[in-house]
Amino acid sequence: GQNIDQPTEMTATEGAIVQINCTYQTSGFNGLFWYQQHAGEAPTFLSYNVLDGLEEKGRFSSFLSRSKGYSYLLLKELQMKDSASYLCAVRDSNYQLIWGAGTKLIIKP
Amino acid sequence: ETGVTQTPRHLVMGMTNKKSLKCEQHLGHNAMYWYKQSAKKPLELMFVYSLEERVENNSVPSRFSPECPNSSHLFLHLHTLQPEDSALYLCASSQERGGVDIQYFGAGTRLSVL
């Protein structure tokens, strides 16, 4: 079956750096997405990786290794507003999005 | 604002009620989706409409009935629901551009079935 694994919950300190990992086993690969979801709000798109390597976008970066079935989302200079759930999703060979259960990130002052 | 609006935001219904969830997108997209989001579980894709035609129905019980009257509107009609159907129902839309198909979500309808 298809599977996306990510930690259930992580805690980090304001101003620090945190890395949220995502490993996947899917039938085919056509891109990996990261979304942010604040409690009670819509998931919002953060990043897209289809080739190996690092994509940087301001304080957020996303890395992909297709050979290892692995991605991470790196958040720098953490702010309290970064407290949210982070969802990893992989598009498989049928162009279906397979979702992880999300990582709840708690930022402490 | 994501450009995708869902109403109502909260809904409480009994198992014998009939209700409908509404989704409207203002992004000019040609595909719309219904997802179910339960606590600590991955998003479950329920239905996909592309160019107003249903292209996906992931073994969803018949008590959920989608309707897509045009490319901007999507409904989910609910009847005879079960308590386990209580969840957050998310609508999304997308338009493929250069091979990348980013889905934009509404804030969801929090459904409680008593």
JSON list of C-alpha atoms in Angstrom, two decimals:
[
{"chain": "A", "resi": 1, "resn": "GLY", "atom": "CA", "xyz": [0.00, 0.00, 0.00]},
{"chain": "A", "resi": 2, "resn": "GLN", "atom": "CA", "xyz": [0.92, 3.64, -0.18]},
{"chain": "A", "resi": 3, "resn": "ASN", "atom": "CA", "xyz": [2.20, 5.36, 2.92]},
{"chain": "A", "resi": 4, "resn": "ILE", "atom": "CA", "xyz": [3.42, 8.74, 4.09]},
{"chain": "A", "resi": 5, "resn": "ASP", "atom": "CA", "xyz": [5.11, 8.97, 7.49]},
{"chain": "A", "resi": 6, "resn": "GLN", "atom": "CA", "xyz": [5.76, 12.12, 9.46]},
{"chain": "A", "resi": 7, "resn": "PRO", "atom": "CA", "xyz": [6.11, 12.76, 13.20]},
{"chain": "A", "resi": 8, "resn": "THR", "atom": "CA", "xyz": [2.85, 13.41, 15.02]},
{"chain": "A", "resi": 9, "resn": "GLU", "atom": "CA", "xyz": [4.09, 16.34, 17.06]},
{"chain": "A", "resi": 10, "resn": "MET", "atom": "CA", "xyz": [7.22, 18.44, 17.51]},
{"chain": "A", "resi": 11, "resn": "THR", "atom": "CA", "xyz": [8.14, 21.24, 19.89]},
{"chain": "A", "resi": 12, "resn": "ALA", "atom": "CA", "xyz": [10.64, 24.01, 19.20]},
{"chain": "A", "resi": 13, "resn": "THR", "atom": "CA", "xyz": [11.69, 27.34, 20.65]},
{"chain": "A", "resi": 14, "resn": "GLU", "atom": "CA", "xyz": [11.00, 30.77, 19.17]},
{"chain": "A", "resi": 15, "resn": "GLY", "atom": "CA", "xyz": [13.97, 31.93, 17.11]},
{"chain": "A", "resi": 16, "resn": "ALA", "atom": "CA", "xyz": [15.33, 28.42, 16.62]},
{"chain": "A", "resi": 17, "resn": "ILE", "atom": "CA", "xyz": [15.39, 26.07, 13.61]},
{"chain": "A", "resi": 18, "resn": "VAL", "atom": "CA", "xyz": [13.24, 22.97, 13.21]},
{"chain": "A", "resi": 19, "resn": "GLN", "atom": "CA", "xyz": [13.26, 20.20, 10.63]},
{"chain": "A", "resi": 20, "resn": "ILE", "atom": "CA", "xyz": [10.10, 18.20, 9.92]},
{"chain": "A", "resi": 21, "resn": "ASN", "atom": "CA", "xyz": [10.75, 14.91, 8.15]},
{"chain": "A", "resi": 22, "resn": "CYS", "atom": "CA", "xyz": [8.53, 13.05, 5.73]},
{"chain": "A", "resi": 23, "resn": "THR", "atom": "CA", "xyz": [9.18, 9.59, 4.31]},
{"chain": "A", "resi": 24, "resn": "TYR", "atom": "CA", "xyz": [7.04, 8.05, 1.64]},
{"chain": "A", "resi": 25, "resn": "GLN", "atom": "CA", "xyz": [6.32, 4.79, -0.13]},
{"chain": "A", "resi": 26, "resn": "THR", "atom": "CA", "xyz": [4.10, 5.34, -3.13]},
{"chain": "A", "resi": 27, "resn": "SER", "atom": "CA", "xyz": [3.39, 3.77, -6.48]},
{"chain": "A", "resi": 28, "resn": "GLY", "atom": "CA", "xyz": [5.31, 6.23, -8.59]},
{"chain": "A", "resi": 29, "resn": "PHE", "atom": "CA", "xyz": [6.31, 9.80, -7.87]},
{"chain": "A", "resi": 30, "resn": "ASN", "atom": "CA", "xyz": [5.18, 13.02, -9.52]},
{"chain": "A", "resi": 31, "resn": "GLY", "atom": "CA", "xyz": [6.04, 15.61, -6.94]},
{"chain": "A", "resi": 32, "resn": "LEU", "atom": "CA", "xyz": [5.92, 16.29, -3.21]},
{"chain": "A", "resi": 33, "resn": "PHE", "atom": "CA", "xyz": [3.98, 19.08, -1.53]},
{"chain": "A", "resi": 34, "resn": "TRP", "atom": "CA", "xyz": [4.14, 20.72, 1.88]},
{"chain": "A", "resi": 35, "resn": "TYR", "atom": "CA", "xyz": [1.14, 22.53, 3.31]},
{"chain": "A", "resi": 36, "resn": "GLN", "atom": "CA", "xyz": [0.65, 24.52, 6.52]},
{"chain": "A", "resi": 37, "resn": "GLN", "atom": "CA", "xyz": [-2.64, 24.33, 8.43]},
{"chain": "A", "resi": 38, "resn": "HIS", "atom": "CA", "xyz": [-3.41, 26.56, 11.40]},
{"chain": "A", "resi": 39, "resn": "ALA", "atom": "CA", "xyz": [-6.09, 25.26, 13.74]},
{"chain": "A", "resi": 40, "resn": "GLY", "atom": "CA", "xyz": [-9.54, 25.88, 12.29]},
{"chain": "A", "resi": 41, "resn": "GLU", "atom": "CA", "xyz": [-8.15, 27.23, 9.03]},
{"chain": "A", "resi": 42, "resn": "ALA", "atom": "CA", "xyz": [-7.56, 26.04, 5.47]},
{"chain": "A", "resi": 43, "resn": "PRO", "atom": "CA", "xyz": [-4.39, 24.16, 4.57]},
{"chain": "A", "resi": 44, "resn": "THR", "atom": "CA", "xyz": [-2.19, 26.57, 2.61]},
{"chain": "A", "resi": 45, "resn": "PHE", "atom": "CA", "xyz": [0.47, 25.62, 0.07]},
{"chain": "A", "resi": 46, "resn": "LEU", "atom": "CA", "xyz": [4.08, 26.07, 1.17]},
{"chain": "A", "resi": 47, "resn": "SER", "atom": "CA", "xyz": [6.34, 24.27, -1.30]},
{"chain": "A", "resi": 48, "resn": "TYR", "atom": "CA", "xyz": [6.64, 21.81, -4.16]},
{"chain": "A", "resi": 49, "resn": "ASN", "atom": "CA", "xyz": [9.60, 19.53, -4.96]},
{"chain": "A", "resi": 50, "resn": "VAL", "atom": "CA", "xyz": [9.86, 17.28, -7.97]},
{"chain": "A", "resi": 51, "resn": "LEU", "atom": "CA", "xyz": [13.64, 17.13, -8.43]},
{"chain": "A", "resi": 52, "resn": "ASP", "atom": "CA", "xyz": [16.24, 16.20, -5.81]},
{"chain": "A", "resi": 53, "resn": "GLY", "atom": "CA", "xyz": [17.66, 19.03, -3.82]},
{"chain": "A", "resi": 54, "resn": "LEU", "atom": "CA", "xyz": [16.74, 22.02, -1.74]},
{"chain": "A", "resi": 55, "resn": "GLU", "atom": "CA", "xyz": [14.10, 24.61, -2.55]},
{"chain": "A", "resi": 56, "resn": "GLU", "atom": "CA", "xyz": [14.36, 27.78, -0.48]},
{"chain": "A", "resi": 57, "resn": "LYS", "atom": "CA", "xyz": [11.57, 30.25, 0.06]},
{"chain": "A", "resi": 58, "resn": "GLY", "atom": "CA", "xyz": [12.31, 32.84, 2.71]},
{"chain": "A", "resi": 59, "resn": "ARG", "atom": "CA", "xyz": [12.45, 31.27, 6.17]},
{"chain": "A", "resi": 60, "resn": "PHE", "atom": "CA", "xyz": [11.14, 27.95, 4.81]},
{"chain": "A", "resi": 61, "resn": "SER", "atom": "CA", "xyz": [13.10, 25.40, 2.79]},
{"chain": "A", "resi": 62, "resn": "SER", "atom": "CA", "xyz": [12.10, 21.98, 1.50]},
{"chain": "A", "resi": 63, "resn": "PHE", "atom": "CA", "xyz": [14.44, 19.16, 0.56]},
{"chain": "A", "resi": 64, "resn": "LEU", "atom": "CA", "xyz": [13.80, 16.06, -1.53]},
{"chain": "A", "resi": 65, "resn": "SER", "atom": "CA", "xyz": [15.68, 12.79, -2.09]},
{"chain": "A", "resi": 66, "resn": "ARG", "atom": "CA", "xyz": [13.72, 10.59, -4.47]},
{"chain": "A", "resi": 67, "resn": "SER", "atom": "CA", "xyz": [16.11, 7.65, -4.12]},
{"chain": "A", "resi": 68, "resn": "LYS", "atom": "CA", "xyz": [15.53, 7.61, -0.36]},
{"chain": "A", "resi": 69, "resn": "GLY", "atom": "CA", "xyz": [11.82, 8.43, -0.48]},
{"chain": "A", "resi": 70, "resn": "TYR", "atom": "CA", "xyz": [12.52, 11.30, 1.87]},
{"chain": "A", "resi": 71, "resn": "SER", "atom": "CA", "xyz": [11.77, 14.97, 2.27]},
{"chain": "A", "resi": 72, "resn": "TYR", "atom": "CA", "xyz": [12.09, 17.54, 5.00]},
{"chain": "A", "resi": 73, "resn": "LEU", "atom": "CA", "xyz": [10.71, 20.98, 5.66]},
{"chain": "A", "resi": 74, "resn": "LEU", "atom": "CA", "xyz": [13.14, 23.32, 7.38]},
{"chain": "A", "resi": 75, "resn": "LEU", "atom": "CA", "xyz": [11.81, 26.31, 9.26]},
{"chain": "A", "resi": 76, "resn": "LYS", "atom": "CA", "xyz": [14.32, 28.97, 10.37]},
{"chain": "A", "resi": 77, "resn": "GLU", "atom": "CA", "xyz": [14.00, 31.87, 12.81]},
{"chain": "A", "resi": 78, "resn": "LEU", "atom": "CA", "xyz": [10.86, 30.36, 14.25]},
{"chain": "A", "resi": 79, "resn": "GLN", "atom": "CA", "xyz": [8.03, 32.69, 15.15]},
{"chain": "A", "resi": 80, "resn": "MET", "atom": "CA", "xyz": [5.01, 32.02, 17.34]},
{"chain": "A", "resi": 81, "resn": "LYS", "atom": "CA", "xyz": [2.78, 32.23, 14.26]},
{"chain": "A", "resi": 82, "resn": "ASP", "atom": "CA", "xyz": [4.57, 29.14, 12.88]},
{"chain": "A", "resi": 83, "resn": "SER", "atom": "CA", "xyz": [2.65, 27.03, 15.40]},
{"chain": "A", "resi": 84, "resn": "ALA", "atom": "CA", "xyz": [0.51, 24.92, 13.08]},
{"chain": "A", "resi": 85, "resn": "SER", "atom": "CA", "xyz": [0.22, 21.49, 11.51]},
{"chain": "A", "resi": 86, "resn": "TYR", "atom": "CA", "xyz": [2.45, 20.74, 8.54]},
{"chain": "A", "resi": 87, "resn": "LEU", "atom": "CA", "xyz": [1.12, 18.30, 5.96]},
{"chain": "A", "resi": 88, "resn": "CYS", "atom": "CA", "xyz": [3.28, 16.32, 3.54]},
{"chain": "A", "resi": 89, "resn": "ALA", "atom": "CA", "xyz": [1.67, 14.95, 0.35]},
{"chain": "A", "resi": 90, "resn": "VAL", "atom": "CA", "xyz": [3.04, 12.97, -2.59]},
{"chain": "A", "resi": 91, "resn": "ARG", "atom": "CA", "xyz": [1.53, 12.80, -6.06]},
{"chain": "A", "resi": 92, "resn": "ASP", "atom": "CA", "xyz": [1.67, 9.20, -7.28]},
{"chain": "A", "resi": 93, "resn": "SER", "atom": "CA", "xyz": [1.82, 7.69, -10.76]},
{"chain": "A", "resi": 94, "resn": "ASN", "atom": "CA", "xyz": [-1.95, 8.23, -11.16]},
{"chain": "A", "resi": 95, "resn": "TYR", "atom": "CA", "xyz": [-1.52, 11.90, -10.20]},
{"chain": "A", "resi": 96, "resn": "GLN", "atom": "CA", "xyz": [-3.42, 11.25, -6.97]},
{"chain": "A", "resi": 97, "resn": "LEU", "atom": "CA", "xyz": [-2.25, 13.12, -3.87]},
{"chain": "A", "resi": 98, "resn": "ILE", "atom": "CA", "xyz": [-1.35, 10.77, -1.00]},
{"chain": "A", "resi": 99, "resn": "TRP", "atom": "CA", "xyz": [-1.35, 12.63, 2.31]},
{"chain": "A", "resi": 100, "resn": "GLY", "atom": "CA", "xyz": [0.49, 12.19, 5.58]},
{"chain": "A", "resi": 101, "resn": "ALA", "atom": "CA", "xyz": [-1.38, 12.66, 8.85]},
{"chain": "A", "resi": 102, "resn": "GLY", "atom": "CA", "xyz": [0.44, 15.92, 9.53]},
{"chain": "A", "resi": 103, "resn": "THR", "atom": "CA", "xyz": [2.95, 17.12, 12.11]},
{"chain": "A", "resi": 104, "resn": "LYS", "atom": "CA", "xyz": [1.71, 19.46, 14.81]},
{"chain": "A", "resi": 105, "resn": "LEU", "atom": "CA", "xyz": [4.44, 22.00, 15.54]},
{"chain": "A", "resi": 106, "resn": "ILE", "atom": "CA", "xyz": [4.33, 23.77, 18.89]},
{"chain": "A", "resi": 107, "resn": "ILE", "atom": "CA", "xyz": [6.49, 26.87, 19.30]},
{"chain": "A", "resi": 108, "resn": "LYS", "atom": "CA", "xyz": [7.44, 27.91, 22.83]},
{"chain": "A", "resi": 109, "resn": "PRO", "atom": "CA", "xyz": [8.70, 31.36, 23.82]},
{"chain": "B", "resi": 1, "resn": "GLU", "atom": "CA", "xyz": [-8.27, 34.29, 2.04]},
{"chain": "B", "resi": 2, "resn": "THR", "atom": "CA", "xyz": [-7.47, 31.37, -0.21]},
{"chain": "B", "resi": 3, "resn": "GLY", "atom": "CA", "xyz": [-10.11, 32.09, -2.86]},
{"chain": "B", "resi": 4, "resn": "VAL", "atom": "CA", "xyz": [-12.12, 29.04, -1.81]},
{"chain": "B", "resi": 5, "resn": "THR", "atom": "CA", "xyz": [-15.16, 29.66, 0.42]},
{"chain": "B", "resi": 6, "resn": "GLN", "atom": "CA", "xyz": [-17.05, 26.98, 2.30]},
{"chain": "B", "resi": 7, "resn": "THR", "atom": "CA", "xyz": [-20.38, 27.29, 4.06]},
{"chain": "B", "resi": 8, "resn": "PRO", "atom": "CA", "xyz": [-21.47, 26.62, 6.69]},
{"chain": "B", "resi": 9, "resn": "ARG", "atom": "CA", "xyz": [-18.34, 26.63, 8.85]},
{"chain": "B", "resi": 10, "resn": "HIS", "atom": "CA", "xyz": [-20.01, 24.49, 11.49]},
{"chain": "B", "resi": 11, "resn": "LEU", "atom": "CA", "xyz": [-22.92, 22.04, 11.22]},
{"chain": "B", "resi": 12, "resn": "VAL", "atom": "CA", "xyz": [-24.63, 19.82, 13.77]},
{"chain": "B", "resi": 13, "resn": "MET", "atom": "CA", "xyz": [-27.11, 17.31, 12.46]},
{"chain": "B", "resi": 14, "resn": "GLY", "atom": "CA", "xyz": [-29.03, 14.28, 13.57]},
{"chain": "B", "resi": 15, "resn": "MET", "atom": "CA", "xyz": [-28.70, 10.97, 11.82]},
{"chain": "B", "resi": 16, "resn": "THR", "atom": "CA", "xyz": [-32.03, 11.40, 10.04]},
{"chain": "B", "resi": 17, "resn": "ASN", "atom": "CA", "xyz": [-31.42, 14.93, 8.77]},
{"chain": "B", "resi": 18, "resn": "LYS", "atom": "CA", "xyz": [-30.59, 16.04, 5.24]},
{"chain": "B", "resi": 19, "resn": "LYS", "atom": "CA", "xyz": [-28.15, 18.91, 4.81]},
{"chain": "B", "resi": 20, "resn": "SER", "atom": "CA", "xyz": [-25.80, 20.25, 2.15]},
{"chain": "B", "resi": 21, "resn": "LEU", "atom": "CA", "xyz": [-22.30, 21.68, 2.27]},
{"chain": "B", "resi": 22, "resn": "LYS", "atom": "CA", "xyz": [-21.40, 24.39, -0.22]},
{"chain": "B", "resi": 23, "resn": "CYS", "atom": "CA", "xyz": [-18.07, 25.33, -1.76]},
{"chain": "B", "resi": 24, "resn": "GLU", "atom": "CA", "xyz": [-17.32, 28.22, -4.11]},
{"chain": "B", "resi": 25, "resn": "GLN", "atom": "CA", "xyz": [-14.00, 29.04, -5.73]},
{"chain": "B", "resi": 26, "resn": "HIS", "atom": "CA", "xyz": [-13.06, 32.42, -7.18]},
{"chain": "B", "resi": 27, "resn": "LEU", "atom": "CA", "xyz": [-9.77, 31.32, -8.77]},
{"chain": "B", "resi": 28, "resn": "GLY", "atom": "CA", "xyz": [-10.93, 30.28, -12.23]},
{"chain": "B", "resi": 29, "resn": "HIS", "atom": "CA", "xyz": [-9.84, 26.70, -11.61]},
{"chain": "B", "resi": 30, "resn": "ASN", "atom": "CA", "xyz": [-11.18, 23.73, -13.57]},
{"chain": "B", "resi": 31, "resn": "ALA", "atom": "CA", "xyz": [-11.00, 21.00, -10.90]},
{"chain": "B", "resi": 32, "resn": "MET", "atom": "CA", "xyz": [-12.66, 20.76, -7.49]},
{"chain": "B", "resi": 33, "resn": "TYR", "atom": "CA", "xyz": [-12.31, 18.25, -4.66]},
{"chain": "B", "resi": 34, "resn": "TRP", "atom": "CA", "xyz": [-14.02, 17.09, -1.48]},
{"chain": "B", "resi": 35, "resn": "TYR", "atom": "CA", "xyz": [-11.83, 15.76, 1.35]},
{"chain": "B", "resi": 36, "resn": "LYS", "atom": "CA", "xyz": [-12.61, 14.37, 4.80]},
{"chain": "B", "resi": 37, "resn": "GLN", "atom": "CA", "xyz": [-10.18, 15.30, 7.58]},
{"chain": "B", "resi": 38, "resn": "SER", "atom": "CA", "xyz": [-10.38, 13.36, 10.85]},
{"chain": "B", "resi": 39, "resn": "ALA", "atom": "CA", "xyz": [-8.17, 14.01, 13.85]},
{"chain": "B", "resi": 40, "resn": "LYS", "atom": "CA", "xyz": [-4.65, 12.60, 13.49]},
{"chain": "B", "resi": 41, "resn": "LYS", "atom": "CA", "xyz": [-5.49, 10.93, 10.18]},
{"chain": "B", "resi": 42, "resn": "PRO", "atom": "CA", "xyz": [-4.41, 11.76, 6.64]},
{"chain": "B", "resi": 43, "resn": "LEU", "atom": "CA", "xyz": [-6.73, 13.69, 4.40]},
{"chain": "B", "resi": 44, "resn": "GLU", "atom": "CA", "xyz": [-9.13, 11.30, 2.67]},
{"chain": "B", "resi": 45, "resn": "LEU", "atom": "CA", "xyz": [-10.06, 12.19, -0.89]},
{"chain": "B", "resi": 46, "resn": "MET", "atom": "CA", "xyz": [-13.78, 11.69, -1.42]},
{"chain": "B", "resi": 47, "resn": "PHE", "atom": "CA", "xyz": [-14.66, 13.15, -4.82]},
{"chain": "B", "resi": 48, "resn": "VAL", "atom": "CA", "xyz": [-12.95, 14.91, -7.69]},
{"chain": "B", "resi": 49, "resn": "TYR", "atom": "CA", "xyz": [-14.61, 16.95, -10.42]},
{"chain": "B", "resi": 50, "resn": "SER", "atom": "CA", "xyz": [-12.68, 18.01, -13.50]},
{"chain": "B", "resi": 51, "resn": "LEU", "atom": "CA", "xyz": [-14.41, 20.30, -15.99]},
{"chain": "B", "resi": 52, "resn": "GLU", "atom": "CA", "xyz": [-17.63, 19.66, -14.06]},
{"chain": "B", "resi": 53, "resn": "GLU", "atom": "CA", "xyz": [-17.48, 15.90, -14.55]},
{"chain": "B", "resi": 54, "resn": "ARG", "atom": "CA", "xyz": [-16.88, 13.50, -11.69]},
{"chain": "B", "resi": 55, "resn": "VAL", "atom": "CA", "xyz": [-13.59, 11.71, -12.24]},
{"chain": "B", "resi": 56, "resn": "GLU", "atom": "CA", "xyz": [-13.04, 10.14, -8.85]},
{"chain": "B", "resi": 57, "resn": "ASN", "atom": "CA", "xyz": [-15.21, 8.50, -6.24]},
{"chain": "B", "resi": 58, "resn": "ASN", "atom": "CA", "xyz": [-13.11, 6.75, -3.67]},
{"chain": "B", "resi": 59, "resn": "SER", "atom": "CA", "xyz": [-15.58, 4.18, -2.38]},
{"chain": "B", "resi": 60, "resn": "VAL", "atom": "CA", "xyz": [-17.52, 6.81, -0.50]},
{"chain": "B", "resi": 61, "resn": "PRO", "atom": "CA", "xyz": [-20.82, 5.66, 1.07]},
{"chain": "B", "resi": 62, "resn": "SER", "atom": "CA", "xyz": [-23.92, 6.67, -0.86]},
{"chain": "B", "resi": 63, "resn": "ARG", "atom": "CA", "xyz": [-25.10, 8.81, 2.05]},
{"chain": "B", "resi": 64, "resn": "PHE", "atom": "CA", "xyz": [-22.66, 11.38, 0.63]},
{"chain": "B", "resi": 65, "resn": "SER", "atom": "CA", "xyz": [-23.76, 12.76, -2.73]},
{"chain": "B", "resi": 66, "resn": "PRO", "atom": "CA", "xyz": [-21.71, 15.39, -4.60]},
{"chain": "B", "resi": 67, "resn": "GLU", "atom": "CA", "xyz": [-22.99, 17.90, -7.12]},
{"chain": "B", "resi": 68, "resn": "CYS", "atom": "CA", "xyz": [-21.01, 20.23, -9.37]},
{"chain": "B", "resi": 69, "resn": "PRO", "atom": "CA", "xyz": [-23.40, 22.54, -11.28]},
{"chain": "B", "resi": 70, "resn": "ASN", "atom": "CA", "xyz": [-20.56, 24.65, -12.77]},
{"chain": "B", "resi": 71, "resn": "SER", "atom": "CA", "xyz": [-16.81, 25.05, -12.49]},
{"chain": "B", "resi": 72, "resn": "SER", "atom": "CA", "xyz": [-17.08, 27.49, -9.57]},
{"chain": "B", "resi": 73, "resn": "HIS", "atom": "CA", "xyz": [-19.49, 25.63, -7.29]},
{"chain": "B", "resi": 74, "resn": "LEU", "atom": "CA", "xyz": [-19.43, 22.29, -5.55]},
{"chain": "B", "resi": 75, "resn": "PHE", "atom": "CA", "xyz": [-21.94, 20.79, -3.14]},
{"chain": "B", "resi": 76, "resn": "LEU", "atom": "CA", "xyz": [-21.90, 17.78, -0.84]},
{"chain": "B", "resi": 77, "resn": "HIS", "atom": "CA", "xyz": [-25.37, 16.54, -0.01]},
{"chain": "B", "resi": 78, "resn": "LEU", "atom": "CA", "xyz": [-25.65, 14.61, 3.24]},
{"chain": "B", "resi": 79, "resn": "HIS", "atom": "CA", "xyz": [-28.37, 12.24, 4.38]},
{"chain": "B", "resi": 80, "resn": "THR", "atom": "CA", "xyz": [-28.77, 9.54, 7.00]},
{"chain": "B", "resi": 81, "resn": "LEU", "atom": "CA", "xyz": [-25.25, 10.12, 8.33]},
{"chain": "B", "resi": 82, "resn": "GLN", "atom": "CA", "xyz": [-23.56, 8.12, 11.07]},
{"chain": "B", "resi": 83, "resn": "PRO", "atom": "CA", "xyz": [-21.69, 9.46, 14.12]},
{"chain": "B", "resi": 84, "resn": "GLU", "atom": "CA", "xyz": [-18.40, 8.28, 12.56]},
{"chain": "B", "resi": 85, "resn": "ASP", "atom": "CA", "xyz": [-18.99, 10.77, 9.74]},
{"chain": "B", "resi": 86, "resn": "SER", "atom": "CA", "xyz": [-18.25, 13.59, 12.18]},
{"chain": "B", "resi": 87, "resn": "ALA", "atom": "CA", "xyz": [-15.14, 15.32, 10.79]},
{"chain": "B", "resi": 88, "resn": "LEU", "atom": "CA", "xyz": [-13.84, 18.41, 9.03]},
{"chain": "B", "resi": 89, "resn": "TYR", "atom": "CA", "xyz": [-14.91, 18.44, 5.37]},
{"chain": "B", "resi": 90, "resn": "LEU", "atom": "CA", "xyz": [-12.55, 20.36, 3.14]},
{"chain": "B", "resi": 91, "resn": "CYS", "atom": "CA", "xyz": [-13.11, 21.61, -0.37]},
{"chain": "B", "resi": 92, "resn": "ALA", "atom": "CA", "xyz": [-10.21, 22.36, -2.71]},
{"chain": "B", "resi": 93, "resn": "SER", "atom": "CA", "xyz": [-9.72, 23.57, -6.26]},
{"chain": "B", "resi": 94, "resn": "SER", "atom": "CA", "xyz": [-6.83, 23.46, -8.70]},
{"chain": "B", "resi": 95, "resn": "GLN", "atom": "CA", "xyz": [-5.68, 24.27, -12.21]},
{"chain": "B", "resi": 96, "resn": "GLU", "atom": "CA", "xyz": [-2.74, 22.47, -13.74]},
{"chain": "B", "resi": 97, "resn": "ARG", "atom": "CA", "xyz": [0.01, 24.88, -14.79]},
{"chain": "B", "resi": 98, "resn": "GLY", "atom": "CA", "xyz": [3.27, 23.60, -16.27]},
{"chain": "B", "resi": 99, "resn": "GLY", "atom": "CA", "xyz": [2.76, 20.16, -14.77]},
{"chain": "B", "resi": 100, "resn": "VAL", "atom": "CA", "xyz": [2.26, 21.51, -11.26]},
{"chain": "B", "resi": 101, "resn": "ASP", "atom": "CA", "xyz": [-1.23, 21.11, -9.87]},
{"chain": "B", "resi": 102, "resn": "ILE", "atom": "CA", "xyz": [-1.45, 23.03, -6.59]},
{"chain": "B", "resi": 103, "resn": "GLN", "atom": "CA", "xyz": [-4.65, 22.56, -4.63]},
{"chain": "B", "resi": 104, "resn": "TYR", "atom": "CA", "xyz": [-6.13, 25.54, -2.82]},
{"chain": "B", "resi": 105, "resn": "PHE", "atom": "CA", "xyz": [-8.33, 24.74, 0.15]},
{"chain": "B", "resi": 106, "resn": "GLY", "atom": "CA", "xyz": [-11.28, 26.27, 1.89]},
{"chain": "B", "resi": 107, "resn": "ALA", "atom": "CA", "xyz": [-11.38, 26.52, 5.68]},
{"chain": "B", "resi": 108, "resn": "GLY", "atom": "CA", "xyz": [-13.74, 23.57, 5.88]},
{"chain": "B", "resi": 109, "resn": "THR", "atom": "CA", "xyz": [-17.06, 22.67, 7.45]},
{"chain": "B", "resi": 110, "resn": "ARG", "atom": "CA", "xyz": [-16.84, 21.13, 10.92]},
{"chain": "B", "resi": 111, "resn": "LEU", "atom": "CA", "xyz": [-19.59, 18.50, 10.94]},
{"chain": "B", "resi": 112, "resn": "SER", "atom": "CA", "xyz": [-20.94, 16.84, 14.06]},
{"chain": "B", "resi": 113, "resn": "VAL", "atom": "CA", "xyz": [-23.43, 13.99, 13.70]},
{"chain": "B", "resi": 114, "resn": "LEU", "atom": "CA", "xyz": [-25.42, 13.23, 16.82]}
]
